[in-house]
Amino acid sequence: KNQVEQSPQSLIILEGKNCTLQCNYTVSPFSNLRWYKQDTGRGPVSLTIMTFSENTKSNGRYTATLDADTKQSSLHITASQLSDSASYICVVQGSGTYKYIFGTGTRLKVLA
Amino acid sequence: DTGVSQNPRHKITKRGQNVTFRCDPISEHNRLYWYRQTLGQGPEFLTYFQNEAQLEKSRLLSDRFSAERPKGSFSTLEIQRTEQGDSAMYLCASSLFGLAGGPKEGNEQFFGPGTRLTVL
């Protein structure tokens, strides 16, 4: 079983709408959680990073939340744009390790 | 642009041929990572270097795969006798690991654009 599970696998929304992506993890002990955006055929680019003591972090129209007790995170995208079409990957780093553990991603498609 | 570059961006080869990819990390970064990503999946760790030393290799890295970072700067990943199952995106990332880095700043990995390999 993957230590980082994301849902939904894919999502289609209309331009201007909001959406929320989910990430559940079992990695323990936990250091930090990151959300990456990956455009098709490109490498992942970091959006947000949160340690266990942080509940929310914003980056423009992207807002990530973290509940370290339930081991859940979400990424909320406000007023979606066509350029938001990409895969969004949740990445968890365990405490005392360099290793990133990647989720399989949520593929978002924003339609005009 | 994260500052990490990879070449080539695309490679098409026939089964059985050897291929080599190059990664140029952010210049001051001492750690360099290689990942493999197949369609619809997240990246999977292959190996990483700290300076020129290869410190860990995943069991995904079969004997046909070899990676080097001879001078602690750029790195190469070679796949010998390619198989169709090797078709994937190969991602490189780099990070600065050191005493000054905390849990966030230390080990922030910056990814390159990837090399997409297609084995026919």
mmCIF file of C-alpha atoms in Angstrom:
data_model
loop_
_atom_site.group_PDB
_atom_site.id
_atom_site.type_symbol
_atom_site.label_atom_id
_atom_site.label_comp_id
_atom_site.label_asym_id
_atom_site.label_seq_id
_atom_site.Cartn_x
_atom_site.Cartn_y
_atom_site.Cartn_z
ATOM 1 C CA LYS A 1 0.000 0.000 0.000
ATOM 2 C CA ASN A 2 1.345 3.387 -0.991
ATOM 3 C CA GLN A 3 2.298 5.533 1.963
ATOM 4 C CA VAL A 4 0.861 8.610 0.230
ATOM 5 C CA GLU A 5 -2.592 8.312 -1.305
ATOM 6 C CA GLN A 6 -4.235 11.024 -3.352
ATOM 7 C CA SER A 7 -7.786 11.569 -4.478
ATOM 8 C CA PRO A 8 -9.395 11.997 -6.840
ATOM 9 C CA GLN A 9 -7.197 10.437 -9.522
ATOM 10 C CA SER A 10 -8.492 12.946 -12.032
ATOM 11 C CA LEU A 11 -10.756 15.952 -12.010
ATOM 12 C CA ILE A 12 -12.368 18.139 -14.666
ATOM 13 C CA ILE A 13 -13.687 21.576 -13.758
ATOM 14 C CA LEU A 14 -14.765 24.710 -15.568
ATOM 15 C CA GLU A 15 -12.572 27.775 -15.632
ATOM 16 C CA GLY A 16 -13.266 30.052 -12.691
ATOM 17 C CA LYS A 17 -14.468 27.280 -10.394
ATOM 18 C CA ASN A 18 -12.764 26.178 -7.186
ATOM 19 C CA CYS A 19 -11.574 22.665 -6.409
ATOM 20 C CA THR A 20 -9.980 20.715 -3.580
ATOM 21 C CA LEU A 21 -7.515 17.880 -3.903
ATOM 22 C CA GLN A 22 -6.900 15.397 -1.086
ATOM 23 C CA CYS A 23 -3.810 13.659 0.239
ATOM 24 C CA ASN A 24 -3.692 11.012 2.989
ATOM 25 C CA TYR A 25 -0.392 9.686 4.238
ATOM 26 C CA THR A 26 0.899 7.092 6.670
ATOM 27 C CA VAL A 27 4.547 8.203 6.741
ATOM 28 C CA SER A 28 5.752 8.393 10.331
ATOM 29 C CA PRO A 29 7.603 10.083 11.864
ATOM 30 C CA PHE A 30 6.771 13.026 9.687
ATOM 31 C CA SER A 31 8.901 16.017 8.777
ATOM 32 C CA ASN A 32 7.105 17.943 6.104
ATOM 33 C CA LEU A 33 4.554 17.744 3.322
ATOM 34 C CA ARG A 34 4.821 19.436 -0.038
ATOM 35 C CA TRP A 35 2.496 19.952 -2.937
ATOM 36 C CA TYR A 36 4.027 20.006 -6.391
ATOM 37 C CA LYS A 37 2.518 21.006 -9.719
ATOM 38 C CA GLN A 38 3.682 19.054 -12.722
ATOM 39 C CA ASP A 39 2.790 20.207 -16.212
ATOM 40 C CA THR A 40 2.672 17.522 -18.867
ATOM 41 C CA GLY A 41 6.174 16.604 -19.976
ATOM 42 C CA ARG A 42 7.838 18.791 -17.350
ATOM 43 C CA GLY A 43 9.429 18.269 -13.977
ATOM 44 C CA PRO A 44 7.493 18.957 -10.753
ATOM 45 C CA VAL A 45 7.569 22.478 -9.349
ATOM 46 C CA SER A 46 7.021 23.156 -5.662
ATOM 47 C CA LEU A 47 3.844 25.007 -4.662
ATOM 48 C CA THR A 48 3.784 24.785 -0.861
ATOM 49 C CA ILE A 49 5.607 23.149 1.997
ATOM 50 C CA MET A 50 4.340 22.616 5.537
ATOM 51 C CA THR A 51 5.909 21.130 8.629
ATOM 52 C CA PHE A 52 3.869 19.251 11.221
ATOM 53 C CA SER A 53 3.267 22.459 13.193
ATOM 54 C CA GLU A 54 1.696 24.327 10.286
ATOM 55 C CA ASN A 55 -1.999 24.056 9.467
ATOM 56 C CA THR A 56 -2.224 26.127 6.324
ATOM 57 C CA LYS A 57 -0.004 27.683 3.696
ATOM 58 C CA SER A 58 -0.989 29.824 0.743
ATOM 59 C CA ASN A 59 0.707 30.547 -2.551
ATOM 60 C CA GLY A 60 -1.461 32.856 -4.615
ATOM 61 C CA ARG A 61 -4.625 30.981 -5.567
ATOM 62 C CA TYR A 62 -3.293 27.767 -4.016
ATOM 63 C CA THR A 63 -3.990 27.050 -0.343
ATOM 64 C CA ALA A 64 -2.742 23.913 1.333
ATOM 65 C CA THR A 65 -3.975 22.630 4.676
ATOM 66 C CA LEU A 66 -2.487 20.005 6.938
ATOM 67 C CA ASP A 67 -3.947 17.985 9.789
ATOM 68 C CA ALA A 68 -1.005 16.098 11.260
ATOM 69 C CA ASP A 69 -3.261 14.255 13.703
ATOM 70 C CA THR A 70 -5.344 12.618 10.992
ATOM 71 C CA LYS A 71 -2.445 12.633 8.507
ATOM 72 C CA GLN A 72 -4.459 14.450 5.878
ATOM 73 C CA SER A 73 -3.693 17.370 3.625
ATOM 74 C CA SER A 74 -5.669 19.212 1.016
ATOM 75 C CA LEU A 75 -4.825 21.610 -1.772
ATOM 76 C CA HIS A 76 -7.516 24.147 -2.609
ATOM 77 C CA ILE A 77 -7.379 25.987 -5.898
ATOM 78 C CA THR A 78 -9.438 29.152 -6.128
ATOM 79 C CA ALA A 79 -10.811 30.682 -9.320
ATOM 80 C CA SER A 80 -9.192 28.096 -11.536
ATOM 81 C CA GLN A 81 -7.475 29.079 -14.764
ATOM 82 C CA LEU A 82 -6.718 27.086 -17.890
ATOM 83 C CA SER A 83 -3.046 27.112 -16.889
ATOM 84 C CA ASP A 84 -3.910 25.173 -13.729
ATOM 85 C CA SER A 85 -4.373 22.089 -15.901
ATOM 86 C CA ALA A 86 -1.622 19.791 -14.628
ATOM 87 C CA SER A 87 -0.915 16.966 -12.226
ATOM 88 C CA TYR A 88 -0.710 17.867 -8.563
ATOM 89 C CA ILE A 89 1.524 15.638 -6.509
ATOM 90 C CA CYS A 90 1.581 15.342 -2.732
ATOM 91 C CA VAL A 91 5.042 14.570 -1.362
ATOM 92 C CA VAL A 92 5.843 13.576 2.203
ATOM 93 C CA GLN A 93 9.281 13.597 3.773
ATOM 94 C CA GLY A 94 9.865 11.512 6.849
ATOM 95 C CA SER A 95 11.722 12.864 9.827
ATOM 96 C CA GLY A 96 15.486 12.372 9.693
ATOM 97 C CA THR A 97 15.531 11.227 6.091
ATOM 98 C CA TYR A 98 16.226 12.873 2.782
ATOM 99 C CA LYS A 99 13.701 10.658 1.006
ATOM 100 C CA TYR A 100 10.645 12.058 -0.669
ATOM 101 C CA ILE A 101 7.637 9.759 -0.814
ATOM 102 C CA PHE A 102 5.426 10.710 -3.714
ATOM 103 C CA GLY A 103 1.732 10.225 -4.203
ATOM 104 C CA THR A 104 0.482 9.202 -7.625
ATOM 105 C CA GLY A 105 -0.979 12.634 -8.229
ATOM 106 C CA THR A 106 -4.310 14.135 -9.184
ATOM 107 C CA ARG A 107 -4.660 15.065 -12.819
ATOM 108 C CA LEU A 108 -6.627 18.321 -13.098
ATOM 109 C CA LYS A 109 -8.168 19.528 -16.328
ATOM 110 C CA VAL A 110 -9.637 23.037 -16.469
ATOM 111 C CA LEU A 111 -12.009 23.658 -19.340
ATOM 112 C CA ALA A 112 -12.952 27.007 -20.877
ATOM 113 C CA ASP B 1 12.903 27.220 -14.707
ATOM 114 C CA THR B 2 14.258 25.712 -11.473
ATOM 115 C CA GLY B 3 17.909 25.951 -12.513
ATOM 116 C CA VAL B 4 18.282 22.200 -13.010
ATOM 117 C CA SER B 5 18.779 21.201 -16.631
ATOM 118 C CA GLN B 6 18.573 17.833 -18.302
ATOM 119 C CA ASN B 7 19.643 16.653 -21.731
ATOM 120 C CA PRO B 8 18.347 15.400 -23.965
ATOM 121 C CA ARG B 9 14.708 16.246 -23.350
ATOM 122 C CA HIS B 10 13.533 13.371 -25.491
ATOM 123 C CA LYS B 11 15.230 10.165 -26.574
ATOM 124 C CA ILE B 12 13.855 7.473 -28.845
ATOM 125 C CA THR B 13 15.897 4.324 -29.124
ATOM 126 C CA LYS B 14 15.579 0.753 -30.253
ATOM 127 C CA ARG B 15 15.482 -2.090 -27.796
ATOM 128 C CA GLY B 16 18.957 -3.294 -26.952
ATOM 129 C CA GLN B 17 20.691 0.040 -27.481
ATOM 130 C CA ASN B 18 22.484 1.969 -24.770
ATOM 131 C CA VAL B 19 21.420 5.472 -23.792
ATOM 132 C CA THR B 20 22.963 8.134 -21.587
ATOM 133 C CA PHE B 21 21.253 11.109 -19.975
ATOM 134 C CA ARG B 22 22.861 14.127 -18.407
ATOM 135 C CA CYS B 23 21.760 16.284 -15.497
ATOM 136 C CA ASP B 24 23.251 19.650 -14.547
ATOM 137 C CA PRO B 25 22.142 20.596 -11.034
ATOM 138 C CA ILE B 26 21.977 24.015 -9.420
ATOM 139 C CA SER B 27 25.662 24.856 -9.087
ATOM 140 C CA GLU B 28 25.981 25.079 -5.308
ATOM 141 C CA HIS B 29 23.853 22.019 -4.615
ATOM 142 C CA ASN B 30 25.727 19.069 -3.159
ATOM 143 C CA ARG B 31 23.003 16.451 -3.516
ATOM 144 C CA LEU B 32 21.689 15.077 -6.772
ATOM 145 C CA TYR B 33 18.857 12.594 -7.231
ATOM 146 C CA TRP B 34 17.565 10.493 -10.102
ATOM 147 C CA TYR B 35 13.935 9.420 -10.351
ATOM 148 C CA ARG B 36 11.878 7.490 -12.857
ATOM 149 C CA GLN B 37 8.279 8.389 -13.582
ATOM 150 C CA THR B 38 5.854 6.342 -15.644
ATOM 151 C CA LEU B 39 2.572 7.640 -16.983
ATOM 152 C CA GLY B 40 0.027 8.391 -14.284
ATOM 153 C CA GLN B 41 2.422 7.679 -11.451
ATOM 154 C CA GLY B 42 4.497 9.771 -9.115
ATOM 155 C CA PRO B 43 8.284 9.771 -9.423
ATOM 156 C CA GLU B 44 10.111 6.718 -8.038
ATOM 157 C CA PHE B 45 13.515 7.109 -6.441
ATOM 158 C CA LEU B 46 16.430 5.511 -8.290
ATOM 159 C CA THR B 47 19.618 6.807 -6.686
ATOM 160 C CA TYR B 48 21.263 9.824 -5.129
ATOM 161 C CA PHE B 49 24.679 11.388 -4.757
ATOM 162 C CA GLN B 50 26.202 13.596 -2.148
ATOM 163 C CA ASN B 51 28.986 15.366 -3.987
ATOM 164 C CA GLU B 52 30.637 12.617 -6.053
ATOM 165 C CA ALA B 53 29.650 9.745 -3.764
ATOM 166 C CA GLN B 54 26.700 7.586 -4.709
ATOM 167 C CA LEU B 55 25.111 6.948 -1.329
ATOM 168 C CA GLU B 56 22.033 4.929 -2.113
ATOM 169 C CA LYS B 57 20.588 2.916 -4.969
ATOM 170 C CA SER B 58 17.026 1.693 -5.203
ATOM 171 C CA ARG B 59 16.320 -1.921 -6.042
ATOM 172 C CA LEU B 60 14.656 -0.454 -9.144
ATOM 173 C CA LEU B 61 18.150 0.288 -10.400
ATOM 174 C CA SER B 62 19.017 -2.969 -12.124
ATOM 175 C CA ASP B 63 22.500 -3.942 -13.274
ATOM 176 C CA ARG B 64 21.761 -2.341 -16.620
ATOM 177 C CA PHE B 65 21.567 1.083 -14.980
ATOM 178 C CA SER B 66 24.594 3.036 -13.856
ATOM 179 C CA ALA B 67 24.885 6.584 -12.615
ATOM 180 C CA GLU B 68 27.949 8.722 -12.064
ATOM 181 C CA ARG B 69 28.777 12.131 -10.734
ATOM 182 C CA PRO B 70 32.523 12.197 -11.270
ATOM 183 C CA LYS B 71 33.342 15.715 -10.131
ATOM 184 C CA GLY B 72 30.422 16.325 -7.854
ATOM 185 C CA SER B 73 28.738 18.591 -10.372
ATOM 186 C CA PHE B 74 26.851 17.159 -13.354
ATOM 187 C CA SER B 75 25.649 13.562 -13.371
ATOM 188 C CA THR B 76 25.004 10.971 -16.041
ATOM 189 C CA LEU B 77 22.571 8.069 -16.018
ATOM 190 C CA GLU B 78 23.298 5.267 -18.468
ATOM 191 C CA ILE B 79 20.946 2.465 -19.378
ATOM 192 C CA GLN B 80 22.508 -0.472 -21.182
ATOM 193 C CA ARG B 81 20.624 -2.914 -23.402
ATOM 194 C CA THR B 82 17.414 -0.928 -23.122
ATOM 195 C CA GLU B 83 14.101 -2.738 -22.804
ATOM 196 C CA GLN B 84 10.611 -1.506 -23.620
ATOM 197 C CA GLY B 85 9.868 -1.411 -19.903
ATOM 198 C CA ASP B 86 12.527 1.277 -19.524
ATOM 199 C CA SER B 87 10.287 3.737 -21.358
ATOM 200 C CA ALA B 88 9.569 6.495 -18.855
ATOM 201 C CA MET B 89 10.406 10.041 -17.861
ATOM 202 C CA TYR B 90 13.741 10.241 -16.059
ATOM 203 C CA LEU B 91 13.850 13.141 -13.635
ATOM 204 C CA CYS B 92 16.828 14.672 -11.937
ATOM 205 C CA ALA B 93 16.645 16.822 -8.830
ATOM 206 C CA SER B 94 19.212 18.627 -6.739
ATOM 207 C CA SER B 95 19.307 20.015 -3.222
ATOM 208 C CA LEU B 96 21.612 21.769 -0.809
ATOM 209 C CA PHE B 97 22.125 19.736 2.318
ATOM 210 C CA GLY B 98 24.053 21.247 5.146
ATOM 211 C CA LEU B 99 24.125 22.412 8.721
ATOM 212 C CA ALA B 100 22.303 25.620 7.895
ATOM 213 C CA GLY B 101 19.319 23.804 6.532
ATOM 214 C CA GLY B 102 16.310 23.086 8.685
ATOM 215 C CA PRO B 103 13.610 20.554 7.880
ATOM 216 C CA LYS B 104 12.264 22.782 5.132
ATOM 217 C CA GLU B 105 15.264 24.630 3.831
ATOM 218 C CA GLY B 106 17.573 21.673 4.030
ATOM 219 C CA ASN B 107 17.003 19.197 1.276
ATOM 220 C CA GLU B 108 14.442 21.151 -0.743
ATOM 221 C CA GLN B 109 14.653 19.253 -3.999
ATOM 222 C CA PHE B 110 14.469 21.201 -7.239
ATOM 223 C CA PHE B 111 13.546 19.164 -10.272
ATOM 224 C CA GLY B 112 14.739 19.377 -13.827
ATOM 225 C CA PRO B 113 12.397 19.147 -16.817
ATOM 226 C CA GLY B 114 13.111 15.451 -17.307
ATOM 227 C CA THR B 115 14.246 13.266 -20.170
ATOM 228 C CA ARG B 116 11.495 11.256 -21.802
ATOM 229 C CA LEU B 117 12.785 7.915 -23.024
ATOM 230 C CA THR B 118 10.885 5.826 -25.550
ATOM 231 C CA VAL B 119 12.202 2.360 -26.290
ATOM 232 C CA LEU B 120 10.800 0.851 -29.496
#
